[in-house]
Short mmCIF file of C-alpha atoms in Angstrom, two decimals:
data_model
loop_
_atom_site.label_atom_id
_atom_site.label_comp_id
_atom_site.label_asym_id
_atom_site.label_seq_id
_atom_site.Cartn_x
_atom_site.Cartn_y
_atom_site.Cartn_z
CA MET A 274 36.12 1.75 257.84
CA ASN A 275 35.32 -0.37 260.61
CA GLN A 276 33.63 -3.62 259.31
CA PHE A 277 30.70 -5.26 260.49
CA THR A 278 31.20 -7.26 263.41
CA ARG A 279 27.56 -8.28 265.03
CA THR A 280 27.30 -11.78 265.41
CA ALA A 281 23.93 -11.97 266.84
CA PRO A 282 21.51 -12.08 264.23
CA ALA A 283 19.67 -9.20 263.41
CA PRO A 284 16.13 -8.79 264.14
CA LYS A 285 13.54 -9.40 261.17
CA ILE A 286 11.69 -6.06 261.74
CA TRP A 287 11.53 -3.38 259.45
CA PRO A 288 14.15 -0.94 260.67
CA PHE A 289 16.84 -3.70 260.91
CA GLU A 290 16.11 -4.14 257.35
CA GLU A 291 16.43 -0.70 256.29
CA ALA A 292 19.13 -0.26 258.36
CA ALA A 293 20.94 -3.25 256.46
CA LYS A 294 20.61 -1.35 253.01
CA VAL A 295 23.03 1.64 254.78
CA VAL A 296 25.07 -1.20 255.95
CA ALA A 297 25.74 -2.54 252.88
CA ARG A 298 26.23 1.17 250.70
CA LEU A 299 28.94 1.68 253.63
CA GLU A 300 30.92 -1.35 253.23
CA LYS A 301 30.56 -0.60 249.18
CA SER A 302 31.62 2.80 249.54
CA GLY A 303 34.16 2.77 252.36
CA LYS A 304 32.76 5.51 254.13
CA GLY A 305 33.04 5.40 258.42
CA VAL A 306 30.17 7.75 259.11
CA ALA A 307 26.49 7.23 257.89
CA LEU A 308 24.44 10.63 257.10
CA PHE A 309 20.71 10.46 257.18
CA GLU A 310 18.45 12.92 255.99
CA THR A 311 14.97 14.33 256.35
CA GLY A 312 13.72 17.06 254.37
CA TYR A 313 11.13 20.08 255.20
CA GLY A 314 9.33 22.50 252.96
CA PRO A 315 9.22 25.75 255.27
CA SER A 316 6.30 26.90 253.34
CA GLY A 317 4.20 25.68 256.48
CA LEU A 318 4.03 24.19 259.91
CA PRO A 319 5.69 21.06 260.76
CA HIS A 320 2.93 18.52 261.10
CA ILE A 321 2.15 15.02 262.38
CA GLY A 322 3.98 13.87 259.23
CA THR A 323 6.92 15.53 259.72
CA PHE A 324 7.21 13.52 263.12
CA GLY A 325 6.51 10.57 261.47
CA GLU A 326 9.38 10.99 258.97
CA VAL A 327 11.81 11.99 261.67
CA ALA A 328 11.21 9.67 263.98
CA ARG A 329 11.17 6.51 261.36
CA THR A 330 14.41 7.50 260.17
CA THR A 331 15.74 7.76 263.71
CA TRP A 332 14.32 4.09 264.36
CA VAL A 333 16.75 3.31 261.01
CA ARG A 334 19.50 5.26 262.47
CA GLN A 335 19.35 3.51 265.71
CA ALA A 336 19.19 0.03 264.22
CA PHE A 337 22.10 1.11 262.05
CA THR A 338 24.25 1.88 265.52
CA ALA A 339 23.26 -1.57 266.59
CA LEU A 340 24.28 -3.57 263.65
CA THR A 341 27.47 -1.75 262.97
CA GLY A 342 28.57 0.15 266.01
CA LEU A 343 29.75 3.01 263.71
CA PRO A 344 28.78 6.78 263.95
CA SER A 345 25.99 8.55 262.12
CA ARG A 346 24.56 11.79 261.61
CA LEU A 347 20.93 12.89 260.98
CA ILE A 348 20.18 16.19 258.65
CA ALA A 349 16.96 17.92 259.18
CA PHE A 350 17.19 19.97 255.72
CA SER A 351 15.10 22.91 255.09
CA ASP A 352 13.93 24.07 251.50
CA ASP A 353 13.93 27.36 252.74
CA MET A 354 15.29 29.14 249.34
CA ASP A 355 12.13 27.84 247.29
CA GLY A 356 10.14 31.07 246.02
CA MET A 357 6.95 31.79 247.99
CA ARG A 358 4.46 30.50 245.33
CA LYS A 359 1.22 31.95 247.21
CA VAL A 360 0.62 33.54 250.71
CA PRO A 361 -0.68 31.22 253.14
CA ASP A 362 -4.28 31.20 254.50
CA ASN A 363 -3.11 31.08 258.23
CA VAL A 364 -0.95 34.20 258.65
CA PRO A 365 -1.15 37.76 259.72
CA ASN A 366 -0.15 40.58 257.17
CA ARG A 367 -1.05 38.88 254.30
CA ASP A 368 -1.37 41.73 251.96
CA MET A 369 2.41 42.64 252.89
CA LEU A 370 3.44 39.39 251.91
CA ARG A 371 1.82 39.46 248.39
CA GLU A 372 4.56 41.91 247.30
CA PHE A 373 7.21 39.11 248.21
CA LEU A 374 5.41 36.67 245.91
CA GLY A 375 8.61 34.50 244.01
CA LYS A 376 11.20 35.37 246.54
CA PRO A 377 13.32 33.02 248.63
CA LEU A 378 11.20 32.26 251.74
CA THR A 379 14.44 33.65 253.86
CA ASP A 380 13.85 36.75 251.71
CA VAL A 381 10.34 37.16 252.81
CA PRO A 382 9.52 39.23 255.92
CA ASP A 383 8.30 37.27 259.01
CA PRO A 384 4.51 38.28 258.93
CA PHE A 385 4.50 37.40 262.69
CA GLY A 386 7.36 39.86 263.53
CA THR A 387 9.36 37.77 265.42
CA HIS A 388 12.49 36.44 263.11
CA GLU A 389 14.58 37.68 260.34
CA SER A 390 12.39 36.42 257.74
CA PHE A 391 9.33 33.99 257.28
CA GLY A 392 11.95 31.35 256.27
CA HIS A 393 13.73 31.91 259.74
CA HIS A 394 10.55 31.72 261.56
CA ASN A 395 9.44 28.59 260.18
CA ASN A 396 12.47 26.98 260.43
CA ALA A 397 12.39 28.00 264.19
CA ARG A 398 9.19 26.39 264.66
CA LEU A 399 10.53 23.32 262.87
CA ARG A 400 13.68 23.33 265.30
CA ALA A 401 11.41 23.74 268.33
CA PHE A 402 8.89 21.25 267.16
CA LEU A 403 11.94 18.39 266.75
CA ASP A 404 13.62 19.57 270.05
CA GLY A 405 10.51 19.17 271.87
CA PHE A 406 10.35 15.47 271.03
CA GLY A 407 14.02 14.95 271.80
CA PHE A 408 15.12 14.04 268.23
CA ASP A 409 19.18 14.23 267.51
CA TYR A 410 19.72 16.15 264.47
CA GLU A 411 21.57 18.52 262.97
CA PHE A 412 19.89 21.66 260.66
CA ILE A 413 20.94 22.54 257.54
CA SER A 414 19.12 25.48 255.77
CA ALA A 415 19.09 25.60 251.92
CA THR A 416 19.75 29.03 251.57
CA GLU A 417 22.92 28.94 253.70
CA ALA A 418 24.16 26.01 252.08
CA TYR A 419 23.88 27.81 248.65
CA ARG A 420 25.18 31.10 249.27
CA SER A 421 27.69 29.62 251.46
CA GLY A 422 29.41 27.90 248.45
CA GLN A 423 28.66 24.36 249.84
CA PHE A 424 26.81 23.31 247.00
CA ASP A 425 28.89 24.84 244.48
CA ALA A 426 30.94 22.30 242.75
CA ALA A 427 27.49 20.24 242.69
CA LEU A 428 26.36 23.15 241.02
CA ARG A 429 29.12 23.63 238.40
CA GLN A 430 28.80 19.83 237.68
CA ALA A 431 25.03 20.37 237.09
CA LEU A 432 26.20 22.63 234.66
CA ARG A 433 28.36 20.38 232.71
CA ARG A 434 25.76 17.68 232.84
CA HIS A 435 22.94 20.35 232.00
CA ASP A 436 21.56 18.83 228.89
CA ASP A 437 21.69 15.24 230.22
CA ILE A 438 19.55 16.35 233.13
CA VAL A 439 17.24 18.00 230.90
CA GLN A 440 16.97 14.93 229.02
CA VAL A 441 15.86 12.74 231.53
CA VAL A 442 13.12 15.37 232.89
CA LEU A 443 11.59 16.16 229.67
CA PRO A 444 9.67 13.15 229.40
CA THR A 445 7.82 13.63 232.71
CA LEU A 446 6.64 17.20 231.80
CA GLY A 447 3.56 18.32 229.76
CA PRO A 448 4.27 20.51 226.48
CA GLU A 449 4.30 23.78 228.06
CA ARG A 450 6.74 22.90 230.84
CA ARG A 451 8.71 21.18 228.19
CA ALA A 452 9.21 24.27 226.10
CA THR A 453 11.26 25.90 228.68
CA TYR A 454 12.44 23.50 231.42
CA SER A 455 16.09 23.75 233.10
CA PRO A 456 17.00 22.37 236.32
CA ILE A 457 18.26 25.87 237.15
CA LEU A 458 16.56 28.45 238.32
CA PRO A 459 18.45 31.74 238.78
CA VAL A 460 17.58 34.25 241.02
CA HIS A 461 17.03 37.61 239.59
CA PRO A 462 19.80 40.16 240.25
CA LYS A 463 17.49 43.12 240.94
CA THR A 464 13.96 41.89 242.26
CA GLY A 465 15.51 38.78 244.27
CA ILE A 466 13.01 36.31 242.72
CA VAL A 467 13.56 33.03 241.93
CA MET A 468 13.01 32.90 238.00
CA GLN A 469 11.52 30.18 236.19
CA VAL A 470 12.58 31.08 232.76
CA LEU A 471 13.85 29.51 229.55
CA ILE A 472 17.47 28.99 230.16
CA GLU A 473 19.16 30.63 226.71
CA LYS A 474 22.88 29.56 227.30
CA VAL A 475 24.79 27.34 229.81
CA ASP A 476 28.68 27.95 230.13
CA ALA A 477 30.00 25.47 232.51
CA GLU A 478 33.55 26.95 232.22
CA ALA A 479 32.48 30.61 233.35
CA GLY A 480 29.88 28.56 235.93
CA THR A 481 27.02 30.98 234.70
CA VAL A 482 23.53 30.64 232.87
CA ALA A 483 22.00 33.43 230.40
CA TRP A 484 18.61 34.05 230.27
CA ARG A 485 15.94 37.20 229.52
CA ASP A 486 13.58 38.79 232.08
CA PRO A 487 10.17 37.84 230.62
CA GLU A 488 9.04 41.28 231.79
CA ASP A 489 11.37 43.77 229.80
CA GLY A 490 13.39 41.35 227.67
CA THR A 491 16.75 42.35 229.46
CA TRP A 492 19.51 39.80 229.07
CA TYR A 493 21.42 38.52 232.13
CA GLU A 494 24.08 35.83 232.68
CA THR A 495 23.96 34.82 236.18
CA PRO A 496 26.33 33.04 238.10
CA VAL A 497 24.86 29.68 239.75
CA THR A 498 27.50 29.70 242.69
CA GLY A 499 27.34 31.90 245.97
CA GLY A 500 23.29 31.83 245.83
CA GLY A 501 22.89 32.98 242.36
CA ALA A 502 20.60 30.31 241.73
CA LYS A 503 19.04 27.25 242.95
CA MET A 504 17.96 24.24 241.55
CA GLN A 505 14.14 22.89 240.73
CA TRP A 506 13.09 20.80 243.20
CA LYS A 507 13.41 17.02 241.96
CA ALA A 508 16.96 18.09 240.66
CA ASP A 509 17.48 19.96 243.67
CA TRP A 510 17.06 16.55 245.70
CA ALA A 511 19.56 14.88 243.45
CA MET A 512 22.31 17.43 243.75
CA ARG A 513 21.79 17.83 247.39
CA TRP A 514 22.10 14.11 247.96
CA ALA A 515 25.31 14.24 245.69
CA ALA A 516 26.87 17.47 247.36
CA LEU A 517 26.29 15.92 251.22
CA GLY A 518 26.85 12.25 250.47
CA VAL A 519 23.36 11.32 251.84
CA ASP A 520 23.38 7.19 252.20
CA TYR A 521 19.37 7.16 253.77
CA GLU A 522 16.16 9.11 252.88
CA MET A 523 12.84 8.07 253.05
CA ALA A 524 9.72 9.74 251.30
CA GLY A 525 5.94 9.42 251.26
CA LYS A 526 4.55 6.78 248.76
CA ASP A 527 3.48 10.03 246.69
CA HIS A 528 6.81 10.77 246.01
CA ILE A 529 7.73 7.34 244.33
CA GLU A 530 8.28 8.60 240.89
CA GLY A 531 10.16 11.98 242.07
CA ILE A 532 12.60 9.38 244.01
CA LYS A 533 13.45 7.52 240.65
CA LEU A 534 13.87 10.70 238.49
CA SER A 535 15.90 12.27 241.32
CA GLY A 536 17.88 9.15 241.71
CA ALA A 537 18.55 9.22 237.78
CA ILE A 538 19.76 12.93 238.16
CA CYS A 539 21.99 12.00 241.17
CA ARG A 540 23.87 9.14 238.97
CA ILE A 541 24.01 11.83 236.30
CA LEU A 542 26.07 13.98 238.53
CA GLY A 543 28.18 10.97 239.62
CA ALA A 544 26.69 10.05 242.68
CA GLU A 545 24.90 6.99 243.99
CA PRO A 546 21.36 7.86 245.31
CA PRO A 547 20.68 7.00 248.98
CA ALA A 548 19.10 3.94 250.12
CA GLY A 549 15.70 4.25 251.74
CA PHE A 550 11.78 3.39 251.32
CA ASN A 551 8.27 4.54 250.63
CA TYR A 552 6.11 4.96 253.53
CA GLU A 553 2.27 5.01 252.94
CA LEU A 554 0.06 8.06 253.50
CA PHE A 555 -2.48 8.46 256.26
CA LEU A 556 -6.36 8.28 255.60
CA ASP A 557 -8.79 9.88 257.67
CA ASP A 558 -11.98 8.22 259.04
CA ARG A 559 -13.77 8.04 255.81
CA GLY A 560 -10.61 6.29 254.00
CA GLN A 561 -9.70 9.80 252.34
CA LYS A 562 -6.20 10.34 252.21
CA ILE A 563 -4.99 13.23 254.81
CA SER A 564 -4.39 16.44 253.57
CA LYS A 565 -3.14 19.35 255.31
CA SER A 566 -5.32 22.07 252.94
CA LYS A 567 -8.08 20.03 253.67
CA GLY A 568 -7.57 19.84 257.50
CA ASN A 569 -8.99 16.44 257.48
CA GLY A 570 -7.37 13.61 259.88
CA LEU A 571 -5.73 14.23 263.13
CA SER A 572 -3.35 16.92 264.14
CA ILE A 573 -0.25 16.19 266.17
CA GLU A 574 -1.79 18.38 268.71
CA GLU A 575 -4.85 16.67 268.90
CA TRP A 576 -3.41 13.60 269.26
CA LEU A 577 -1.06 14.85 272.36
CA LYS A 578 -4.24 16.15 273.74
CA TYR A 579 -5.55 12.56 274.44
CA ALA A 580 -2.80 10.39 274.57
CA PRO A 581 1.07 10.37 275.30
CA GLN A 582 3.76 10.70 272.55
CA GLU A 583 4.72 7.22 273.10
CA SER A 584 1.49 5.96 271.68
CA LEU A 585 1.88 8.28 268.48
CA SER A 586 5.30 7.08 268.15
CA LEU A 587 3.92 3.27 268.22
CA PHE A 588 1.18 4.15 265.71
CA MET A 589 3.86 5.48 263.45
CA PHE A 590 5.99 3.01 264.07
CA ASN A 591 3.75 -0.15 262.96
CA GLN A 592 3.55 -1.06 259.34
CA PRO A 593 4.84 2.10 257.89
CA GLN A 594 4.25 0.79 254.20
CA ARG A 595 0.77 0.08 254.86
CA ALA A 596 -2.30 2.85 254.76
CA LYS A 597 -3.70 3.51 258.21
CA ARG A 598 -6.77 5.56 259.07
CA LEU A 599 -5.36 8.31 261.76
CA PHE A 600 -8.48 9.32 263.76
CA PHE A 601 -9.47 9.84 267.20
CA ASP A 602 -10.83 6.26 267.39
CA VAL A 603 -7.33 4.59 266.90
CA ILE A 604 -5.79 6.53 270.03
CA PRO A 605 -6.62 4.11 272.85
CA ARG A 606 -5.64 1.10 271.11
CA ALA A 607 -2.40 2.70 270.32
CA VAL A 608 -1.93 3.25 273.99
CA ASP A 609 -2.33 -0.31 275.31
CA GLU A 610 -0.21 -1.59 272.29
CA TYR A 611 2.26 0.54 273.56
CA LEU A 612 1.88 -0.68 277.56
CA ALA A 613 1.76 -4.10 276.14
CA HIS A 614 5.23 -3.85 274.66
CA VAL A 615 6.65 -1.87 277.70
CA ALA A 616 5.17 -4.57 280.04
CA LYS A 617 6.99 -7.42 277.64
CA ALA A 618 10.16 -5.42 277.57
CA GLN A 619 10.08 -4.98 281.30
CA ARG A 620 9.58 -9.21 282.03
CA GLU A 621 12.47 -10.11 279.66
CA GLU A 622 15.98 -10.30 281.19
CA MET A 623 17.34 -9.91 277.66
CA VAL A 624 16.94 -6.84 275.79
CA ASP A 625 14.58 -7.41 272.78
CA GLU A 626 15.86 -5.23 269.95
CA SER A 627 12.38 -6.34 268.13
CA ASN A 628 10.52 -4.85 270.49
CA PRO A 629 9.01 -1.54 269.15
CA ALA A 630 9.39 -0.25 272.75
CA TRP A 631 13.06 -0.50 272.46
CA PHE A 632 13.23 1.69 269.35
CA ILE A 633 10.61 4.26 271.10
CA HIS A 634 12.37 4.82 274.05
CA GLY A 635 16.17 4.42 272.21
CA GLY A 636 17.06 1.74 273.83
CA PRO A 637 16.02 -0.59 277.21
CA VAL A 638 13.28 0.51 278.25
CA PRO A 639 12.93 2.25 281.47
CA ASN A 640 11.52 0.60 284.94
CA ASP A 641 9.16 3.68 285.31
CA ALA A 642 7.73 3.35 281.63
CA GLY A 643 4.39 1.83 281.36
CA SER A 644 1.39 1.48 283.47
CA PRO A 645 -0.14 -1.08 285.93
CA ILE A 646 -3.79 -0.01 284.46
CA SER A 647 -4.69 -0.17 281.07
CA PHE A 648 -5.86 3.11 278.95
CA GLY A 649 -9.11 1.11 278.01
CA MET A 650 -9.67 0.19 281.73
CA LEU A 651 -9.43 4.06 282.79
CA LEU A 652 -11.61 5.01 279.78
CA ASN A 653 -14.20 2.28 281.22
CA LEU A 654 -14.00 3.88 284.57
CA ALA A 655 -14.06 7.43 283.90
CA SER A 656 -17.55 6.50 281.74
CA VAL A 657 -19.03 4.63 284.54
CA ALA A 658 -18.29 7.35 287.22
CA ASN A 659 -18.70 10.06 284.79
CA ALA A 660 -15.24 11.52 285.35
CA GLU A 661 -15.40 15.37 285.35
CA ASN A 662 -11.74 15.38 286.56
CA PRO A 663 -8.41 13.39 287.45
CA GLU A 664 -9.31 13.17 291.18
CA ILE A 665 -12.57 11.19 290.69
CA LEU A 666 -10.31 8.27 288.94
CA TRP A 667 -7.67 8.49 291.62
CA GLY A 668 -10.46 7.87 294.40
CA PHE A 669 -11.13 4.20 292.54
CA ILE A 670 -7.38 3.83 291.96
CA ARG A 671 -6.11 4.28 295.39
CA ARG A 672 -8.75 1.98 296.94
CA TYR A 673 -7.72 -0.86 294.21
CA SER A 674 -3.97 -0.11 295.06
CA PRO A 675 -3.08 2.13 297.78
CA ASP A 676 0.69 2.20 296.74
CA LEU A 677 -0.29 3.94 293.45
CA THR A 678 -0.23 7.66 293.25
CA PRO A 679 0.61 10.52 291.24
CA GLU A 680 3.83 10.79 292.90
CA THR A 681 4.80 7.34 292.53
CA SER A 682 3.09 6.36 289.26
CA PRO A 683 3.54 9.64 287.05
CA PHE A 684 3.03 7.92 283.67
CA LEU A 685 -0.20 6.29 285.15
CA ALA A 686 -1.20 10.23 286.26
CA GLN A 687 -0.56 10.91 282.48
CA LEU A 688 -3.03 8.50 281.27
CA VAL A 689 -5.56 9.37 283.88
CA GLY A 690 -5.66 12.92 282.41
CA TYR A 691 -5.87 11.62 279.26
CA ALA A 692 -8.68 9.59 279.82
CA VAL A 693 -10.85 12.13 281.46
CA ALA A 694 -10.13 14.28 278.58
CA TYR A 695 -11.02 11.31 275.79
CA TYR A 696 -14.02 10.38 277.81
CA GLN A 697 -15.38 13.94 277.93
CA ASP A 698 -14.79 14.61 274.02
CA PHE A 699 -15.61 11.23 272.43
CA VAL A 700 -17.01 8.35 274.91
CA ARG A 701 -19.42 10.43 276.68
CA PRO A 702 -21.07 11.92 273.56
CA LYS A 703 -21.61 8.33 271.92
CA LYS A 704 -22.68 6.60 275.33
CA GLU A 705 -25.72 4.45 274.22
CA PHE A 706 -27.14 2.15 276.94
CA ARG A 707 -29.49 -0.49 275.66
CA ASP A 708 -32.16 -2.75 277.57
CA PRO A 709 -31.16 -6.32 278.58
CA SER A 710 -33.25 -9.25 276.62
CA GLU A 711 -34.93 -11.69 279.10
CA VAL A 712 -31.93 -14.27 278.97
CA GLU A 713 -29.62 -11.25 279.93
CA ARG A 714 -31.57 -9.79 282.82
CA ALA A 715 -31.32 -13.42 284.18
CA ALA A 716 -27.67 -13.67 283.96
CA LEU A 717 -27.33 -9.97 285.62
CA ALA A 718 -29.33 -10.79 288.38
CA ASP A 719 -27.11 -14.00 288.65
CA LEU A 720 -23.84 -12.03 288.39
CA ALA A 721 -24.97 -9.60 291.00
CA ALA A 722 -25.56 -12.51 293.22
CA ALA A 723 -22.54 -14.23 292.49
CA LEU A 724 -20.37 -10.85 293.24
CA ARG A 725 -22.14 -10.53 296.48
CA ASP A 726 -20.78 -13.86 297.45
CA LEU A 727 -17.05 -12.69 296.97
CA ALA A 728 -14.65 -11.12 299.68
CA ALA A 729 -13.55 -8.06 299.45
CA GLY A 730 -10.08 -8.07 297.64
CA THR A 731 -11.01 -10.78 295.20
CA SER A 732 -8.44 -10.81 292.39
CA ALA A 733 -9.11 -9.44 289.08
CA GLU A 734 -8.49 -13.11 287.80
CA ASP A 735 -10.96 -14.61 290.45
CA ILE A 736 -13.49 -11.95 289.43
CA GLN A 737 -13.06 -12.93 285.94
CA THR A 738 -13.65 -16.42 286.40
CA THR A 739 -17.07 -15.64 287.93
CA VAL A 740 -18.00 -13.66 285.20
CA TYR A 741 -17.23 -16.53 282.91
CA GLU A 742 -19.21 -19.13 285.16
CA VAL A 743 -22.38 -16.93 285.15
CA GLY A 744 -22.28 -16.54 281.63
CA LYS A 745 -21.80 -20.33 280.97
CA ARG A 746 -24.94 -20.98 283.24
CA HIS A 747 -27.29 -19.04 280.52
CA PRO A 748 -28.31 -19.49 277.10
CA PHE A 749 -26.05 -17.43 275.42
CA ALA A 750 -25.30 -18.67 271.77
CA ALA A 751 -21.48 -17.85 272.48
CA LEU A 752 -19.63 -16.18 275.83
CA LYS A 753 -18.85 -13.17 273.56
CA ASP A 754 -22.67 -12.38 273.75
CA TRP A 755 -22.54 -12.24 277.15
CA PHE A 756 -19.59 -9.84 277.33
CA GLY A 757 -21.44 -7.57 274.72
CA CYS A 758 -24.30 -7.66 276.97
CA LEU A 759 -22.15 -6.44 279.83
CA TYR A 760 -20.64 -3.42 278.04
CA GLN A 761 -23.54 -2.37 276.30
CA VAL A 762 -26.37 -2.38 278.83
CA LEU A 763 -23.80 -1.29 281.64
CA LEU A 764 -21.02 0.82 280.50
CA GLY A 765 -23.17 2.13 277.05
CA GLN A 766 -20.35 0.59 274.73
CA SER A 767 -19.83 -1.60 272.22
CA GLU A 768 -16.71 -3.21 273.96
CA GLY A 769 -14.28 -2.82 276.90
CA PRO A 770 -11.44 -4.55 278.53
CA ARG A 771 -11.40 -7.55 280.53
CA PHE A 772 -14.36 -7.43 283.11
CA GLY A 773 -13.21 -8.87 286.09
CA GLY A 774 -10.43 -6.10 286.02
CA PHE A 775 -12.90 -3.58 285.57
CA VAL A 776 -14.79 -4.78 288.65
CA ALA A 777 -11.69 -5.29 290.25
CA LEU A 778 -10.82 -1.23 289.88
CA TYR A 779 -14.26 0.22 290.07
CA GLY A 780 -15.46 -2.14 293.04
CA ILE A 781 -17.92 -5.04 293.81
CA PRO A 782 -20.28 -3.06 295.58
CA GLU A 783 -20.10 -0.42 293.32
CA THR A 784 -20.78 -2.92 290.34
CA ILE A 785 -23.64 -4.61 292.18
CA ALA A 786 -25.29 -1.32 292.40
CA LEU A 787 -24.59 -0.43 288.58
CA ILE A 788 -26.17 -3.94 287.56
CA GLU A 789 -29.38 -3.24 289.88
CA GLY A 790 -29.64 0.20 288.38
CA ALA A 791 -29.43 -1.11 284.84
CA LEU A 792 -32.05 -3.75 285.54
CA ALA A 793 -34.22 -1.06 287.20
CA ARG A 794 -33.78 1.10 284.09
#
């Protein structure tokens, strides 16, 4: 293979640290192409966690390319040969589905009536989901891999090492499962159900397993090849790694023990398990683990209603091994952090591979990325203007900078729409104005007078200096108390962006009127 030739030091940021593991692995194996994998259980729809795992794996792959220049592939693997264990709550024709319990998802009719099977329907949803975000990947169906013979050699090896695999897995099981466990799940030749039964005989030479039907005692000898059987999920994971030659796969923290066990099985099969790491899980607004069944937390559709995809990408990029709250109140900060990274990248002459924006954009940051106005500023403008539609905000924006239009600043135009939606659903219901104290009342009157002395077109920085000077003239314990007064008394919020920038955008006369209205109130 091409040897590692990069001379520049690798950035000290997690995707490069993960990519270095893949580099070391390929140098040891002699492979010339790295294989990255993400897995998907198609019994449900893709969700925000699906996005996070594929995005993070993509960033490690990008860092690998930057380090080596070597080619790589990303597989999105669907476990669609799993037996359907229960009927989902959120599908039509549920009664029809009940008679197919236990069958591979690709043998279950599509309750929506649009695809060949329920598995095919959900696979199509996954691919449309990944395509919509522009991910570069190859799709592999477990059903196709099993039935085409792609896994036959690995399955025969699993039969040869069957007892060794069982001995590794048994200590992790309860007494009842321990009594009947086998890594092989034969598919019933008559009913098509994926059977979880005691395997009474393993014939590695013939490539078969023998078992009895628990319903009528019929003895079956089933070939494991050609889709006649599949493997239990932890053994399946290991077999897939070995059969495909996977070099890297990450997983959630809740799979730590499963990865250890699958790694041991992979070694029994004669292969080295892939490199990877465990990311932390998301928490809801109460600090509880987010669960698809509970419906707590934030869906990807909800995030994208209030903010651009790039902000969600940054949220996923930051500190993946730390548990983070995933709720509506994290959105504005994520948007403005993304804008800050873009602005930094655009100021610098050299490409900074440690900048999250470099990963989010898949390389150098485009010139039209970012926004001259922060999301927080737009939210405050929407709040004070009681914005019902984007055009209200554009009225202020055009006066602030006539060159800014939806046509010349399309990303800003997106942010304006998001800001109005977020304001209406989250800011407006929580607005709570308070009356100023005597000290604050005097300072606000002083600020109104100082603003009257400023010329039209005074810069945001000069306005900010005036606001500071007014605050210093009054007996606040700390200047932060003065700015807290501005946000709470004038905007009905606990915090906000730089007030000078807000005044420049909203308008000096309008801000004076806002102050006078608060004092009259």
